[in-house]
mmCIF file of C-alpha atoms and ligand atoms in Angstrom:
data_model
loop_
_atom_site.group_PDB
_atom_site.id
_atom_site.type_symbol
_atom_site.label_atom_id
_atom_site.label_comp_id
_atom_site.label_asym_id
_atom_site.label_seq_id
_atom_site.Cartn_x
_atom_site.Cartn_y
_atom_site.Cartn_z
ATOM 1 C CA UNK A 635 20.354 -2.243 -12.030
ATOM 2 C CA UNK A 636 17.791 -4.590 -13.002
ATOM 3 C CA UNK A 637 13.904 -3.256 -11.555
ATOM 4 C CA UNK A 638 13.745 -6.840 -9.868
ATOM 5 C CA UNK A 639 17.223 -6.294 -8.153
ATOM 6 C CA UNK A 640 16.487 -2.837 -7.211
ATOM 7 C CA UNK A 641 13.294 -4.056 -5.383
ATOM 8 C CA UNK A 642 14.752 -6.817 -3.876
ATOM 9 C CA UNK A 643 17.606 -4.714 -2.567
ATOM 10 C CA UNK A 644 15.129 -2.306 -1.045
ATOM 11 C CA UNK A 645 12.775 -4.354 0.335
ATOM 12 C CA UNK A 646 15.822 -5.931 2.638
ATOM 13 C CA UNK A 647 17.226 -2.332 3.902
ATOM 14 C CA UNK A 648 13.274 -2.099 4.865
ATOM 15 C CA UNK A 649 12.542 -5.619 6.476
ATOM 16 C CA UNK A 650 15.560 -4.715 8.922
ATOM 17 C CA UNK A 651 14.625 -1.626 9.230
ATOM 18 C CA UNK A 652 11.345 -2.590 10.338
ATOM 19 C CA UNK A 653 12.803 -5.336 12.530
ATOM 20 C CA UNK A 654 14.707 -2.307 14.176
ATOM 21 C CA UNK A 655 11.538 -0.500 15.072
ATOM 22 C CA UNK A 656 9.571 -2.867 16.814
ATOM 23 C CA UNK A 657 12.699 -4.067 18.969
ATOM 24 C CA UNK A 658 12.112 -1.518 21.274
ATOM 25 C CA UNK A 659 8.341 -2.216 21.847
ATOM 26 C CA UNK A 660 9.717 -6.002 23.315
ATOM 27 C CA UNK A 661 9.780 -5.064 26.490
ATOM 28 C CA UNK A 662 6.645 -2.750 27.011
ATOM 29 C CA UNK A 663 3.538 -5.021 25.703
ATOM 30 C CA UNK A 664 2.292 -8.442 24.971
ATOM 31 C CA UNK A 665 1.122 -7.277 21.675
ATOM 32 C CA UNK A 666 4.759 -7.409 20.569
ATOM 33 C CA UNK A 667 4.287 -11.042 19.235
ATOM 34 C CA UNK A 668 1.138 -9.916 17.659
ATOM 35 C CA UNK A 669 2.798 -6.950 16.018
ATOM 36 C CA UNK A 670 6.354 -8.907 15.114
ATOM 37 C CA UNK A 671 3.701 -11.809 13.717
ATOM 38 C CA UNK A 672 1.938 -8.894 11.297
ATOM 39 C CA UNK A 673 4.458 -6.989 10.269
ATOM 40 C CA UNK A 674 7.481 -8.560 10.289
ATOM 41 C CA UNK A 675 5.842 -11.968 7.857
ATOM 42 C CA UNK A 676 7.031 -10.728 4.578
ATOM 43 C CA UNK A 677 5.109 -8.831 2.300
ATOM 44 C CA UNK A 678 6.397 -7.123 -1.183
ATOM 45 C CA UNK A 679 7.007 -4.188 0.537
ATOM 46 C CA UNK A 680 6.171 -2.196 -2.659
ATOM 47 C CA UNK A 681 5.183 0.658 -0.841
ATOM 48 C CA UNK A 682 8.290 1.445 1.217
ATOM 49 C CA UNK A 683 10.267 0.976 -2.133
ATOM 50 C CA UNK A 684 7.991 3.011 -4.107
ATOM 51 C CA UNK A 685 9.289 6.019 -1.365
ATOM 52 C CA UNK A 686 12.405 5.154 -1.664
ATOM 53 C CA UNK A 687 12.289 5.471 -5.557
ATOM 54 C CA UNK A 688 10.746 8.403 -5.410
ATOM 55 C CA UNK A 689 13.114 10.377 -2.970
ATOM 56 C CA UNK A 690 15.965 9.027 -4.777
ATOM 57 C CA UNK A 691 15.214 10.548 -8.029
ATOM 58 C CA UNK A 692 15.614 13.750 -6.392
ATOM 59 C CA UNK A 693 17.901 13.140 -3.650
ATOM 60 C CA UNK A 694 21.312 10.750 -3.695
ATOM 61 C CA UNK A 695 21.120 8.746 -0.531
ATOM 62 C CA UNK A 696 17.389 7.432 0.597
ATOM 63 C CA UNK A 697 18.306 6.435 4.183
ATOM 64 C CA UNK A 698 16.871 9.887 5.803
ATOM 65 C CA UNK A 699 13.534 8.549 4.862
ATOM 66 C CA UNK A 700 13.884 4.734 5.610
ATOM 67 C CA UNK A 701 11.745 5.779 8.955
ATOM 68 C CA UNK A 702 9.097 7.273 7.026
ATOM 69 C CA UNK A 703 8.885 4.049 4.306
ATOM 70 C CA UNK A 704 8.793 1.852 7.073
ATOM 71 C CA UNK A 705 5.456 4.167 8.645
ATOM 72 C CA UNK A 706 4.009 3.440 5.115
ATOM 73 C CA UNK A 707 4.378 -0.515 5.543
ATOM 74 C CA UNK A 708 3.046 0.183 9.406
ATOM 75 C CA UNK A 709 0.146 1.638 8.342
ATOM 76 C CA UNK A 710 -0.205 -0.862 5.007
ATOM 77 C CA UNK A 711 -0.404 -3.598 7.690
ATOM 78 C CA UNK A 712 -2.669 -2.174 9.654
ATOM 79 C CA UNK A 713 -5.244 -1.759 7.119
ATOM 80 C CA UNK A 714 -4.419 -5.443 6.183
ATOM 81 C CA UNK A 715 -5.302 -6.575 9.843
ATOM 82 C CA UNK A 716 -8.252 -4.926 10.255
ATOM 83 C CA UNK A 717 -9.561 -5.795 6.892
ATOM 84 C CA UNK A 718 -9.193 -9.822 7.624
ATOM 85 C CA UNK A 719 -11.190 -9.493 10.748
ATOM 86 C CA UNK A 720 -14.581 -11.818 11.079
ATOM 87 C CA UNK A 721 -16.479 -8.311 10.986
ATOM 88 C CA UNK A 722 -14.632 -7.404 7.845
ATOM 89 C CA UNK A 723 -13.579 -9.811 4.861
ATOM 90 C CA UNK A 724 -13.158 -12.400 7.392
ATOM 91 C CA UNK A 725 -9.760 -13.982 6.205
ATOM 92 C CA UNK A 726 -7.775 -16.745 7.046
ATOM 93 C CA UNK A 727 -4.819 -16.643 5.182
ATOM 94 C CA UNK A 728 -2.489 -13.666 4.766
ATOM 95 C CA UNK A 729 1.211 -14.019 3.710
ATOM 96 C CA UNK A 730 0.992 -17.676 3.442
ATOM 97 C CA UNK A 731 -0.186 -17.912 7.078
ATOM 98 C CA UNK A 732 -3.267 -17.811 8.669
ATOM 99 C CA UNK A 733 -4.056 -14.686 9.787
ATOM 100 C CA UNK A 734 -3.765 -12.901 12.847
ATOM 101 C CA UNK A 735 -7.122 -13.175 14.344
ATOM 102 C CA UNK A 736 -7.010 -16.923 13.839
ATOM 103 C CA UNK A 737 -3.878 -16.875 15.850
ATOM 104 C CA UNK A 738 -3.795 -14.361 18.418
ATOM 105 C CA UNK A 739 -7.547 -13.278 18.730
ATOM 106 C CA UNK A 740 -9.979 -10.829 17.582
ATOM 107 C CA UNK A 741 -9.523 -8.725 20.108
ATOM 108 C CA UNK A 742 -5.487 -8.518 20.023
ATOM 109 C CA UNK A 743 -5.813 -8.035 16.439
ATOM 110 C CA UNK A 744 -7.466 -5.217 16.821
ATOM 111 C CA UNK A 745 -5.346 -3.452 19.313
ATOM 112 C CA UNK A 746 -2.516 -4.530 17.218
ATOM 113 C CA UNK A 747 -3.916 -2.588 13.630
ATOM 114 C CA UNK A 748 -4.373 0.252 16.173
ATOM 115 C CA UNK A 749 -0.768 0.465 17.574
ATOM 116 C CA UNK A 750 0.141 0.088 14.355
ATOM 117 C CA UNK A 751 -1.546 2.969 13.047
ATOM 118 C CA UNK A 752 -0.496 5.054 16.256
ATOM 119 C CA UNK A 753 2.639 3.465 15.578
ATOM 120 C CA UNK A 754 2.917 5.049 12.511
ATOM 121 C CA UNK A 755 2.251 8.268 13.078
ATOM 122 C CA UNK A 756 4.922 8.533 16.501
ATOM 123 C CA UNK A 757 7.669 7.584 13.990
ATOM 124 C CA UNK A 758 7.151 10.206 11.699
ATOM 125 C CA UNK A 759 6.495 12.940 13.998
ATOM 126 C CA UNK A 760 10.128 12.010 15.629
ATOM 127 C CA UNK A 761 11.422 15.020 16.419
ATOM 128 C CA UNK A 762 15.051 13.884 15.715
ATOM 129 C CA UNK A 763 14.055 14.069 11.623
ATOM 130 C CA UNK A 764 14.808 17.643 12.127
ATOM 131 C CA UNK A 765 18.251 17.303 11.864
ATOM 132 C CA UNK A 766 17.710 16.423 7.995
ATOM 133 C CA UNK A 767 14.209 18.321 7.348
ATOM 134 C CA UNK A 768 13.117 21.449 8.243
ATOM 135 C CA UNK A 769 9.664 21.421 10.650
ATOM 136 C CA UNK A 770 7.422 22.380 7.939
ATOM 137 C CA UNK A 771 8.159 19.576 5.573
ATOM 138 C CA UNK A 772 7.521 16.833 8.651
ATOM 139 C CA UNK A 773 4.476 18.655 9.403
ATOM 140 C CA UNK A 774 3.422 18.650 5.553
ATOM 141 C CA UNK A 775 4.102 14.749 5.472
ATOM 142 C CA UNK A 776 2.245 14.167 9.354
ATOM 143 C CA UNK A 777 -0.897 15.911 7.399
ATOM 144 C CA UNK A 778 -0.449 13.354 4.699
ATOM 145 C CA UNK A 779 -0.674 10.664 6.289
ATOM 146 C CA UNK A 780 -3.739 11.664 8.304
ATOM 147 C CA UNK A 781 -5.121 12.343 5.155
ATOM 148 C CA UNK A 782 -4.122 9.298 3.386
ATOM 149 C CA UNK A 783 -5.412 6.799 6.472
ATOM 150 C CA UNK A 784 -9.286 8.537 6.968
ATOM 151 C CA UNK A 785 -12.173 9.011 5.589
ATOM 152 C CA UNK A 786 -10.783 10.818 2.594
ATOM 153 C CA UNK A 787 -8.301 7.708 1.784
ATOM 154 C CA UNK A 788 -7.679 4.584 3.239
ATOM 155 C CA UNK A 789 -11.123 4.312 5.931
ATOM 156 C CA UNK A 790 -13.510 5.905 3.227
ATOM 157 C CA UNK A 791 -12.584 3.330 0.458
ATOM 158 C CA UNK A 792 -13.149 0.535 2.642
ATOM 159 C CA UNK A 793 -16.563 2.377 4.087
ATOM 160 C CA UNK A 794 -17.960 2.036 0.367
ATOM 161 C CA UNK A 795 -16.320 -1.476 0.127
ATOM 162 C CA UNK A 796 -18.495 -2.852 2.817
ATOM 163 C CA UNK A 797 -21.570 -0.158 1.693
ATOM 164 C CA UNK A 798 -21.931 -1.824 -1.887
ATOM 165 C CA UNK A 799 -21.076 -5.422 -0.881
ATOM 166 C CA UNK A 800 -24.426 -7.297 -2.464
ATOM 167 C CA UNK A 801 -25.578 -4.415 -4.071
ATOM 168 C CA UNK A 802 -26.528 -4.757 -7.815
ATOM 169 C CA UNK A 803 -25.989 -2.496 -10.423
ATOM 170 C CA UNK A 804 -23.060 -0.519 -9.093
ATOM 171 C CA UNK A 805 -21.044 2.127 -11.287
ATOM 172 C CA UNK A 806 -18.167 1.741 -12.595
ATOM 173 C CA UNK A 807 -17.357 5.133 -11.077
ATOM 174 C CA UNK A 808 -17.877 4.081 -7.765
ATOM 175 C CA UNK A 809 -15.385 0.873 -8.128
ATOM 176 C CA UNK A 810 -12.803 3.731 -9.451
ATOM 177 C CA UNK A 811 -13.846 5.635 -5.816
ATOM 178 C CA UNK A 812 -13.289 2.520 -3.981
ATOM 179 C CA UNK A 813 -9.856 1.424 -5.506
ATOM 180 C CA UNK A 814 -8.253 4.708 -5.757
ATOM 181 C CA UNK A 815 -9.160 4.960 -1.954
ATOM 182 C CA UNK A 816 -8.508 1.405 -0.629
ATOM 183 C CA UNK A 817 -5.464 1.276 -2.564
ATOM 184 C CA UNK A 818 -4.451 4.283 -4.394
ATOM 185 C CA UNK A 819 -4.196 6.241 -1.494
ATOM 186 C CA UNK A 820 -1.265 4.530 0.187
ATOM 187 C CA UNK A 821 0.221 4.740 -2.947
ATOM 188 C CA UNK A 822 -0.310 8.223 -3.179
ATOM 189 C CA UNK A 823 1.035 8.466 0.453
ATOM 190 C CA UNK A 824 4.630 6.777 -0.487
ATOM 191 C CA UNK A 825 5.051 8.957 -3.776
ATOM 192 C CA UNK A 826 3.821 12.489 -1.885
ATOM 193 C CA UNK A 827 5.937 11.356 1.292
ATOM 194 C CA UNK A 828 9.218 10.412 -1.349
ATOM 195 C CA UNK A 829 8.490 13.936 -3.154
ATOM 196 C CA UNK A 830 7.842 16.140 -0.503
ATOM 197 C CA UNK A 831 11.089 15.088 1.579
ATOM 198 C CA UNK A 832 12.879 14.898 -1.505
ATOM 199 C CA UNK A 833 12.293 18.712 -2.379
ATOM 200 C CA UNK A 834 10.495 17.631 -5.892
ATOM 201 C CA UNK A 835 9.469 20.764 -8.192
ATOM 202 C CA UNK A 836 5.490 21.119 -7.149
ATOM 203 C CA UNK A 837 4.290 20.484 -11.256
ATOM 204 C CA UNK A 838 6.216 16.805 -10.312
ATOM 205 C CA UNK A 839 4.459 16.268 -7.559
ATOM 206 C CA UNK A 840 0.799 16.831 -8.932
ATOM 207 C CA UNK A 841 2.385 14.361 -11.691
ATOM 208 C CA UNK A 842 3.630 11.605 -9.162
ATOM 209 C CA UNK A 843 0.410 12.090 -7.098
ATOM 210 C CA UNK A 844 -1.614 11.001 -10.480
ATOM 211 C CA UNK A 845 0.665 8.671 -11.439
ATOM 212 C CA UNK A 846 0.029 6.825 -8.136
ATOM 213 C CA UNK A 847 -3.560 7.136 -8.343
ATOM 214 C CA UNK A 848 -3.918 5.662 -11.475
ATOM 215 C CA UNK A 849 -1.001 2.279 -10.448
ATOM 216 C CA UNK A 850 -3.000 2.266 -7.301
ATOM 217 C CA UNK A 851 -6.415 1.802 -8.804
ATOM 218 C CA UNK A 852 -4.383 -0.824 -11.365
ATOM 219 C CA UNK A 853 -3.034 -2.234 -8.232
ATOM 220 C CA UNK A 854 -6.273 -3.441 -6.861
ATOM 221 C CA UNK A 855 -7.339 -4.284 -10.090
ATOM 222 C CA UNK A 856 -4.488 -7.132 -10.354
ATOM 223 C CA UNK A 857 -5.629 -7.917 -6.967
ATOM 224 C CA UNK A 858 -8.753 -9.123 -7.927
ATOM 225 C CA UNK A 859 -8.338 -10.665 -10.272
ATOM 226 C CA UNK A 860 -5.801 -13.105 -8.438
ATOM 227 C CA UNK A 861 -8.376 -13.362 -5.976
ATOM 228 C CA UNK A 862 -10.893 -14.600 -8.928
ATOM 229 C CA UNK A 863 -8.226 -16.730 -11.183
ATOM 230 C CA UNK A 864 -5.036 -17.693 -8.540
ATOM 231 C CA UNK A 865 -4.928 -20.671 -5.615
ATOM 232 C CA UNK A 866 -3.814 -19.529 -2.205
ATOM 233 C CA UNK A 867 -0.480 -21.574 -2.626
ATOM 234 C CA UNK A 868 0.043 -18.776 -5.219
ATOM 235 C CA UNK A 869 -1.014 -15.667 -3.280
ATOM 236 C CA UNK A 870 -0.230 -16.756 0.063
ATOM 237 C CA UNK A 871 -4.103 -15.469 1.316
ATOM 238 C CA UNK A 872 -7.967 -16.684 0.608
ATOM 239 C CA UNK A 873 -9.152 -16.608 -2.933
ATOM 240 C CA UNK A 874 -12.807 -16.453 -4.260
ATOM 241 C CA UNK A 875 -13.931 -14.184 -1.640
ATOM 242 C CA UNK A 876 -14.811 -11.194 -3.641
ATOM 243 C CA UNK A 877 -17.132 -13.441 -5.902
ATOM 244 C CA UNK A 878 -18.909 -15.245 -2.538
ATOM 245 C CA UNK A 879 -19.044 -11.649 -0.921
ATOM 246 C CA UNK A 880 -20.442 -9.953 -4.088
ATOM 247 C CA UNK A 881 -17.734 -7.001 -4.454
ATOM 248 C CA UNK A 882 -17.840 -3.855 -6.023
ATOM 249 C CA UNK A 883 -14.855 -4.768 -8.648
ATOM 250 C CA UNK A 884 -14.102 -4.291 -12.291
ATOM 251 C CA UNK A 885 -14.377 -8.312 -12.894
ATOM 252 C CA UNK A 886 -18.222 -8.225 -11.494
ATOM 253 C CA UNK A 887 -18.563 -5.362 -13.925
ATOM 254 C CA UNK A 888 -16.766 -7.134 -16.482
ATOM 255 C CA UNK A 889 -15.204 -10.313 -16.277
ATOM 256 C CA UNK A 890 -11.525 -10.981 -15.871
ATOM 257 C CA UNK A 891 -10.365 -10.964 -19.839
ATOM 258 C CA UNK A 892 -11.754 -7.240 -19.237
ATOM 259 C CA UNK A 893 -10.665 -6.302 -16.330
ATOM 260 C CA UNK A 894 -6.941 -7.562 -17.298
ATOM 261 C CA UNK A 895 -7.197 -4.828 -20.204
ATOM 262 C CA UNK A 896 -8.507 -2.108 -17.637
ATOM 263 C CA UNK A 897 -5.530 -2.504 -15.384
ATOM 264 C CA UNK A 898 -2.863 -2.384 -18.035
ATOM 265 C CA UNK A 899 -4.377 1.115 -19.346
ATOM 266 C CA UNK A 900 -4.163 2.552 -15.821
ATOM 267 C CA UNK A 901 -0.784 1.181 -15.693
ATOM 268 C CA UNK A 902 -0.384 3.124 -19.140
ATOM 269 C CA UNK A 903 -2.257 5.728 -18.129
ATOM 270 C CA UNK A 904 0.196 6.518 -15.012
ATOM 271 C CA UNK A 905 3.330 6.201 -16.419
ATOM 272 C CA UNK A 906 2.015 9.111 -19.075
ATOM 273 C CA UNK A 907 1.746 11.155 -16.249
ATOM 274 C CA UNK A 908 5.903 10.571 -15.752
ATOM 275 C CA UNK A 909 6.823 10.838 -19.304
ATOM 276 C CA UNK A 910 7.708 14.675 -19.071
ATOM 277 C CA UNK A 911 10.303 14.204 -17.085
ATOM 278 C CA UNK A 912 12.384 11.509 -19.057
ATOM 279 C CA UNK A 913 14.267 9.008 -17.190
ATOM 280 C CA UNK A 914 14.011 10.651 -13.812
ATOM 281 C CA UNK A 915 11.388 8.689 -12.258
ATOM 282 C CA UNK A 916 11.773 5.269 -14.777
ATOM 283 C CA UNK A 917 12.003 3.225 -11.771
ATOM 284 C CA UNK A 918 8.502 4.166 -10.510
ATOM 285 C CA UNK A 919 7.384 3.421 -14.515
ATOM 286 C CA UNK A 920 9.149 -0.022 -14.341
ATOM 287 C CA UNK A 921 7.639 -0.825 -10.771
ATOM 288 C CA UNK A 922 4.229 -0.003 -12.607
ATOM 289 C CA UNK A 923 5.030 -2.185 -15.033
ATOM 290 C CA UNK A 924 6.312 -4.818 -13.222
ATOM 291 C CA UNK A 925 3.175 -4.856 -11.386
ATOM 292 C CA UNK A 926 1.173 -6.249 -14.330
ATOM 293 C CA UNK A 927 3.097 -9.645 -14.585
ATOM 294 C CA UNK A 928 1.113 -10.460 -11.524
ATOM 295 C CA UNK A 929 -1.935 -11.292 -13.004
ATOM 296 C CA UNK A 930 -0.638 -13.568 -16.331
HETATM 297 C C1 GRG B 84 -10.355 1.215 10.428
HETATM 298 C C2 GRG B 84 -11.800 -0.851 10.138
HETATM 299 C C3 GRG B 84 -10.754 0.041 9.632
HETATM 300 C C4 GRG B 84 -10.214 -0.239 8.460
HETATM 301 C C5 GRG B 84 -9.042 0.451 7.915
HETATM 302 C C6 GRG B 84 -9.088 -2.066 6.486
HETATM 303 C C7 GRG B 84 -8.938 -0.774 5.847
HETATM 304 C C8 GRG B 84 -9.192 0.526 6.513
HETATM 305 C C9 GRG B 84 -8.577 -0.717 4.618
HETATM 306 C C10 GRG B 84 -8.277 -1.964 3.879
HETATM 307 C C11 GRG B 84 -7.901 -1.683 2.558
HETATM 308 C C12 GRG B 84 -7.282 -2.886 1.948
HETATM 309 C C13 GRG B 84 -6.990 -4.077 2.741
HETATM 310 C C14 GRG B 84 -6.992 -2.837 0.681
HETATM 311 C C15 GRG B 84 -6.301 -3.924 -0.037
HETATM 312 C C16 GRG B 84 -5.110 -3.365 -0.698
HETATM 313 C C17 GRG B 84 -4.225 -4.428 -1.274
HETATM 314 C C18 GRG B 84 -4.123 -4.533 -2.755
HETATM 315 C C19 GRG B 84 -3.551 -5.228 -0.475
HETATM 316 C C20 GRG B 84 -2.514 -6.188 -0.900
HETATM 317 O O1 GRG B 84 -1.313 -5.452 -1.063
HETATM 318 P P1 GRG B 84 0.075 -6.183 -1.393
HETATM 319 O O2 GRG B 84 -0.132 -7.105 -2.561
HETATM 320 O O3 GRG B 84 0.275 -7.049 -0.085
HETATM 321 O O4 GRG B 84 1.121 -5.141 -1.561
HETATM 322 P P2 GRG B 84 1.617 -7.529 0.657
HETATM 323 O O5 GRG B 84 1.162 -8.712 1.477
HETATM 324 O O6 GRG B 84 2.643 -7.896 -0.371
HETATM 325 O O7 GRG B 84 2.055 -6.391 1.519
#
């Protein structure tokens, strides 16, 4: 199957999958048209597929972990609410419509990233998962996600986002810190969440866990540069806002012509990481790969 086929046919078993989730919160808040609003407006979905891909290459049949993909995208969404608040990047467009705050409020888009995040973490702690994985695996991928969504991932990249906003003369390390954070991390969090379920060999998952490190940092990368070169018609959210808010990114360091070269070799750089292990994990190489048409 074709990589664009295979994503597309993912991302549908996870946008009803999704829509299966939030049913039941319908009846219990008025958030729910704040949350259906967020999460349920499209989206690539790449991380949720990116689990998929990953459990699959170990295991035949992906559903058992459709939960924990969709927890991913929970969480993804979260992160993308709170970071479009007026206190934050202060966005108006997301996903080709404006964004939550302008719709529903500051204030309920804030409670909504934080049910979503609580959210999150009440799906994959489910105790009816044990019927397919033993207590310490779930436990293993609960502690990955906490990681993944604090200070040591998601929070602490965006921390340093906000910290070196108008600063001059930032390192290029430190734009590595904040991308492999902000973005890498979730990454990281689909792949180790794929492998760990998926009983991968440990060498493979210290392989997978650079391999989405290095996408994830080439990721953001892409990112920015649509936000410095692309129209919102074409993204779907605002554009120019890293240049007007003076961001720590590889095109301030750079330029774009640069920075296009600096994603492709982490894209190269991560699938090298994969290589060892032949075709097993191809579809996580082509989904890297893939990635990079975004920003032609
Ligand atoms: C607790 C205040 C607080 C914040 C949480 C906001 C936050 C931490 C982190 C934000 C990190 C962030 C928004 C990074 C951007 C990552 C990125 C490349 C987003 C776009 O991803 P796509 O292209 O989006 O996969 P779609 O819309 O397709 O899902």
């Amino acid at each position: 199957m074709e990589i664009k086929e295979y994503i597309e046919e993912k991302k549908k078993s996870i946008d009803s999958a999704l829509e299966n989730l939030l049913f039941p919160l319908k009846e219990y808040s008025a958030l729910y048209p704040a949350l259906s609003y967020s999460l349920l407006s499209g989206g690539k979905r790449i991380r949720p597929v990116i689990a998929l891909a990953t459990y699959e290459a170990n295991k035949e049949d992906s559903r058992p972990i459709i939960p924990f993909a969709c927890a991913i995208e929970i969480v993804h969404t979260y992160s993308l609410i709170h970071d479009d608040l007026p206190i934050m990047d202060d966005s108006n467009m997301r996903r080709g419509r404006p964004t939550l705050h302008r719709v529903y409020g500051s204030d309920m888009a804030l409670l909504a990233g934080d049910a979503l995040l609580s959210l999150a973490f009440e799906i994959v702690s489910s105790t009816s998962h044990e019927k397919v994985f033993t207590a310490e695996k779930l436990l293993a991928v609960v502690r990955e996600f906490g990681k993944a969504t604090g200070i040591r991932g998601l929070v602490g990249g965006q921390v340093m986002d906000m910290v070196t906003m108008n600063e001059e003369n930032v390192e290029e390390s430190m734009v590595i810190y904040i991308d492999s954070r902000k973005t890498g991390e979730l990454m990281k969090l689909a792949i180790r969440t794929g492998a760990i379920l998926g009983d991968a060999e440990n060498s493979e998952l210290v392989a997978l866990s650079e391999f989405a490190e290095n996408f994830g940092i080439s990721y953001q990368i892409v990112d920015d540069i649509l936000d410095e070169v692309a129209t919102v018609e074409v993204t779907g959210k605002d554009t120019g806002k890293d240049r007007k808010n003076r961001k720590a990114t590889f095109i301030a360091l750079y330029g774009v012509d640069r920075a296009r070269e600096i994603a492709k070799d982490f894209v190269n750089k991560s699938k090298d990481y994969l290589k060892p292990f032949g075709e097993k994990y191809k579809v996580l190489m082509d989904i890297a790969e893939l990635s990079l048409q975004r920003m032609k």
